[in-house]
Amino acid sequence: MATFAYQSFESSSSKTHDARAIFQRMFTQKANKLATDESVEALIAPVNPAMPSEIYEGPAKKAKVEPLDQGITPTIAFLQAHIGQMFRNGYSNLGVGLSAFVCGELDVQGTDFDPMRAFPNLDAHSSAADKNCQCFTAFVRKEQAGTTKPLVSGPSYYVLEISGMTVAFVHVPNAICKSSEDASTFYSGIHAAVTQHKASGIDIVIGDTNQQQSDFTRNCLNGLKNGTFANAMSGSSVSPVDNHAYTAKGTNSGGDKMYDVCVYNTERVALDQIAYLSQSATGNTVTDHMGMMVKAHAL
């Protein structure tokens, strides 16, 4: 059994991978406006941003999500604190410490991210691409390095082996997300890359799928004829565990589209639990999409 998480951090298509590329972009501002307009309150647990996977005891503090201060200099401080909240909420809500937190649209090999490459208790693995929006960074707890490791990557996907499961973290490009043919080709390419690395196939897909219908990703994966895939969660609403009594109709910046989902191969793995984290885990909005935390085990 293992727990892991994914969240996209809105970035530009710039080839300069720095804090400015992910700082207060348009859809992040939209997510912040939605949260402040609806008076969303964050449940902020005690964490140490310098040691994100170190779990501290103590109750969460309730605080309203703050409007973005667009006059400040681009910084990674809020992002670091947000990562700490993901690890803490993973432990608190899933009962087991996260093996890995994979961040989409983030390349910590870029400038400004030295502190995030040097977390004492985490290994930072990056899947770099020319464009920021196609990059990934996986933060793996050092004690899980033997059972959680990168397998293969390409533009807009990063595959990790986690406790015997092949987990594909994705950020499906907007250019192909509406076409079942193009999306199926995208997933077929991931499957081919996985099998070339001697894995049996994709066990779990998790991430920002940009899907337009609830079964779109599931149907694309079933079309690969490599198992029977199911949605990890049904329903048309989501309640982030780090918000006080708040429910949205979707995981995107407008709170109306279920883009961020998990789909799993029922013939090879079982999903034990799934939970969502908001865009404003610390009361400061750092991205446009909610994140997901999953507990699963191989059959």
Tab-separated table of C-alpha atoms in Angstrom, residues 10-154:
chain	number	residue	atom	x	y	z
A	10	GLU	CA	0.091	27.045	-13.378
A	11	SER	CA	3.076	28.132	-15.442
A	12	SER	CA	3.875	29.838	-18.703
A	13	SER	CA	5.168	28.210	-21.874
A	14	SER	CA	8.427	30.093	-21.362
A	15	LYS	CA	11.694	28.196	-21.683
A	16	THR	CA	13.041	30.119	-18.681
A	17	HIS	CA	12.260	27.978	-15.659
A	18	ASP	CA	12.106	30.389	-12.745
A	19	ALA	CA	9.703	31.649	-10.090
A	20	ARG	CA	8.313	34.323	-12.389
A	21	ALA	CA	7.062	31.607	-14.760
A	22	ILE	CA	4.668	30.229	-12.090
A	23	PHE	CA	3.855	33.406	-10.201
A	24	GLN	CA	0.261	34.691	-9.964
A	25	ARG	CA	-0.739	33.809	-13.492
A	26	MET	CA	-4.193	34.502	-14.954
A	27	PHE	CA	-6.006	31.336	-13.870
A	28	THR	CA	-4.350	31.405	-10.446
A	29	GLN	CA	-5.769	34.904	-10.050
A	30	LYS	CA	-9.164	33.539	-11.121
A	31	ALA	CA	-8.973	30.765	-8.512
A	32	ASN	CA	-8.079	33.335	-5.876
A	33	LYS	CA	-11.000	35.579	-6.839
A	34	LEU	CA	-13.408	32.644	-6.601
A	35	ALA	CA	-12.089	31.726	-3.149
A	36	THR	CA	-12.234	35.280	-1.823
A	37	ASP	CA	-15.637	36.029	-3.392
A	38	GLU	CA	-17.034	32.915	-1.675
A	39	SER	CA	-15.212	33.659	1.608
A	40	VAL	CA	-13.436	30.285	1.561
A	41	GLU	CA	-11.603	29.487	4.776
A	42	ALA	CA	-8.404	27.435	4.714
A	43	LEU	CA	-7.598	24.889	7.418
A	44	ILE	CA	-3.879	25.477	7.921
A	45	ALA	CA	-2.044	22.690	9.724
A	46	PRO	CA	1.301	23.243	11.479
A	47	VAL	CA	4.199	22.438	9.121
A	48	ASN	CA	7.858	23.323	8.677
A	49	PRO	CA	8.326	24.596	5.085
A	50	ALA	CA	12.007	23.642	5.263
A	51	MET	CA	11.102	20.021	6.123
A	52	PRO	CA	7.852	19.359	4.210
A	53	SER	CA	7.411	15.654	5.016
A	54	GLU	CA	8.123	16.057	8.727
A	55	ILE	CA	4.747	15.693	10.455
A	56	TYR	CA	3.905	18.042	13.319
A	57	GLU	CA	1.128	17.465	15.814
A	58	GLY	CA	-1.492	20.087	16.497
A	59	PRO	CA	-4.846	21.327	15.219
A	60	ALA	CA	-5.344	23.230	11.995
A	61	LYS	CA	-5.887	26.979	12.142
A	62	LYS	CA	-8.857	28.405	10.255
A	63	ALA	CA	-8.232	31.521	8.160
A	64	LYS	CA	-9.896	33.198	5.197
A	65	VAL	CA	-8.116	32.938	1.861
A	66	GLU	CA	-6.378	36.256	1.274
A	67	PRO	CA	-6.592	38.310	-1.946
A	68	LEU	CA	-3.368	38.091	-3.933
A	69	ASP	CA	-0.925	40.921	-3.390
A	70	GLN	CA	0.147	41.504	-6.967
A	71	GLY	CA	2.732	44.064	-5.981
A	72	ILE	CA	5.172	41.637	-4.345
A	73	THR	CA	8.254	40.144	-5.951
A	74	PRO	CA	7.918	36.589	-7.329
A	75	THR	CA	8.822	34.165	-4.558
A	76	ILE	CA	8.725	30.437	-3.876
A	77	ALA	CA	8.006	30.859	-0.160
A	78	PHE	CA	4.249	30.262	-0.478
A	79	LEU	CA	4.875	27.298	-2.770
A	80	GLN	CA	7.209	25.699	-0.210
A	81	ALA	CA	4.619	26.123	2.527
A	82	HIS	CA	1.932	24.678	0.255
A	83	ILE	CA	4.031	21.548	-0.331
A	84	GLY	CA	4.300	21.106	3.418
A	85	GLN	CA	0.512	21.278	3.687
A	86	MET	CA	0.148	18.550	1.046
A	87	PHE	CA	2.396	16.171	3.004
A	88	ARG	CA	0.682	16.996	6.285
A	89	ASN	CA	-2.824	16.616	4.880
A	90	GLY	CA	-1.834	13.381	3.191
A	91	TYR	CA	-0.805	11.943	6.532
A	92	SER	CA	-3.790	13.367	8.405
A	93	ASN	CA	-6.447	12.287	5.910
A	94	LEU	CA	-5.038	9.085	4.427
A	95	GLY	CA	-3.363	7.797	7.574
A	96	VAL	CA	-0.017	7.128	5.892
A	97	GLY	CA	2.758	9.548	4.964
A	98	LEU	CA	2.959	10.371	1.242
A	99	SER	CA	5.640	8.439	-0.622
A	100	ALA	CA	5.720	11.136	-3.295
A	101	PHE	CA	4.209	14.462	-4.271
A	102	VAL	CA	4.459	15.130	-8.004
A	103	CYS	CA	4.109	18.733	-9.120
A	104	GLY	CA	3.086	19.485	-12.686
A	105	GLU	CA	4.382	22.538	-14.552
A	106	LEU	CA	7.327	22.842	-12.184
A	107	ASP	CA	11.024	22.267	-12.874
A	108	VAL	CA	13.058	22.831	-9.712
A	109	GLN	CA	16.277	22.536	-11.677
A	110	GLY	CA	15.554	26.074	-12.821
A	111	THR	CA	16.753	29.252	-11.182
A	112	ASP	CA	15.169	30.397	-7.886
A	113	PHE	CA	14.431	26.838	-6.718
A	114	ASP	CA	17.651	25.992	-4.837
A	115	PRO	CA	15.825	25.570	-1.474
A	116	MET	CA	13.399	23.077	-3.027
A	117	ARG	CA	16.231	20.974	-4.422
A	118	ALA	CA	17.755	20.876	-0.959
A	119	PHE	CA	14.860	19.681	1.219
A	120	PRO	CA	16.704	17.511	3.798
A	121	ASN	CA	14.059	14.778	3.858
A	122	LEU	CA	13.032	14.725	0.189
A	123	ASP	CA	14.684	13.755	-3.092
A	124	ALA	CA	13.690	16.066	-5.948
A	125	HIS	CA	13.464	14.380	-9.364
A	126	SER	CA	12.710	16.572	-12.356
A	127	SER	CA	11.321	15.699	-15.761
A	128	ALA	CA	12.402	18.688	-17.776
A	129	ALA	CA	10.976	19.866	-21.091
A	130	ASP	CA	11.548	23.024	-23.092
A	131	LYS	CA	8.331	24.632	-21.881
A	132	ASN	CA	7.570	25.165	-18.199
A	133	CYS	CA	4.038	23.881	-18.667
A	134	GLN	CA	5.330	20.461	-19.797
A	135	CYS	CA	7.684	19.909	-16.842
A	136	PHE	CA	7.260	17.895	-13.650
A	137	THR	CA	9.025	17.600	-10.323
A	138	ALA	CA	8.578	14.592	-8.049
A	139	PHE	CA	9.343	15.038	-4.357
A	140	VAL	CA	10.042	11.570	-2.934
A	141	ARG	CA	10.546	10.892	0.764
A	142	LYS	CA	14.116	9.702	1.182
A	143	GLU	CA	13.051	6.672	3.208
A	144	GLN	CA	10.847	5.621	0.257
A	145	ALA	CA	13.599	5.862	-2.357
A	146	GLY	CA	13.812	2.079	-2.682
A	147	THR	CA	10.124	1.625	-3.505
A	148	THR	CA	9.305	4.961	-5.182
A	149	LYS	CA	11.379	5.939	-8.204
A	150	PRO	CA	11.068	7.579	-11.616
A	151	LEU	CA	10.500	5.161	-14.488
A	152	VAL	CA	10.076	7.166	-17.705
A	153	SER	CA	9.021	10.655	-18.777
A	154	GLY	CA	8.163	12.807	-21.756
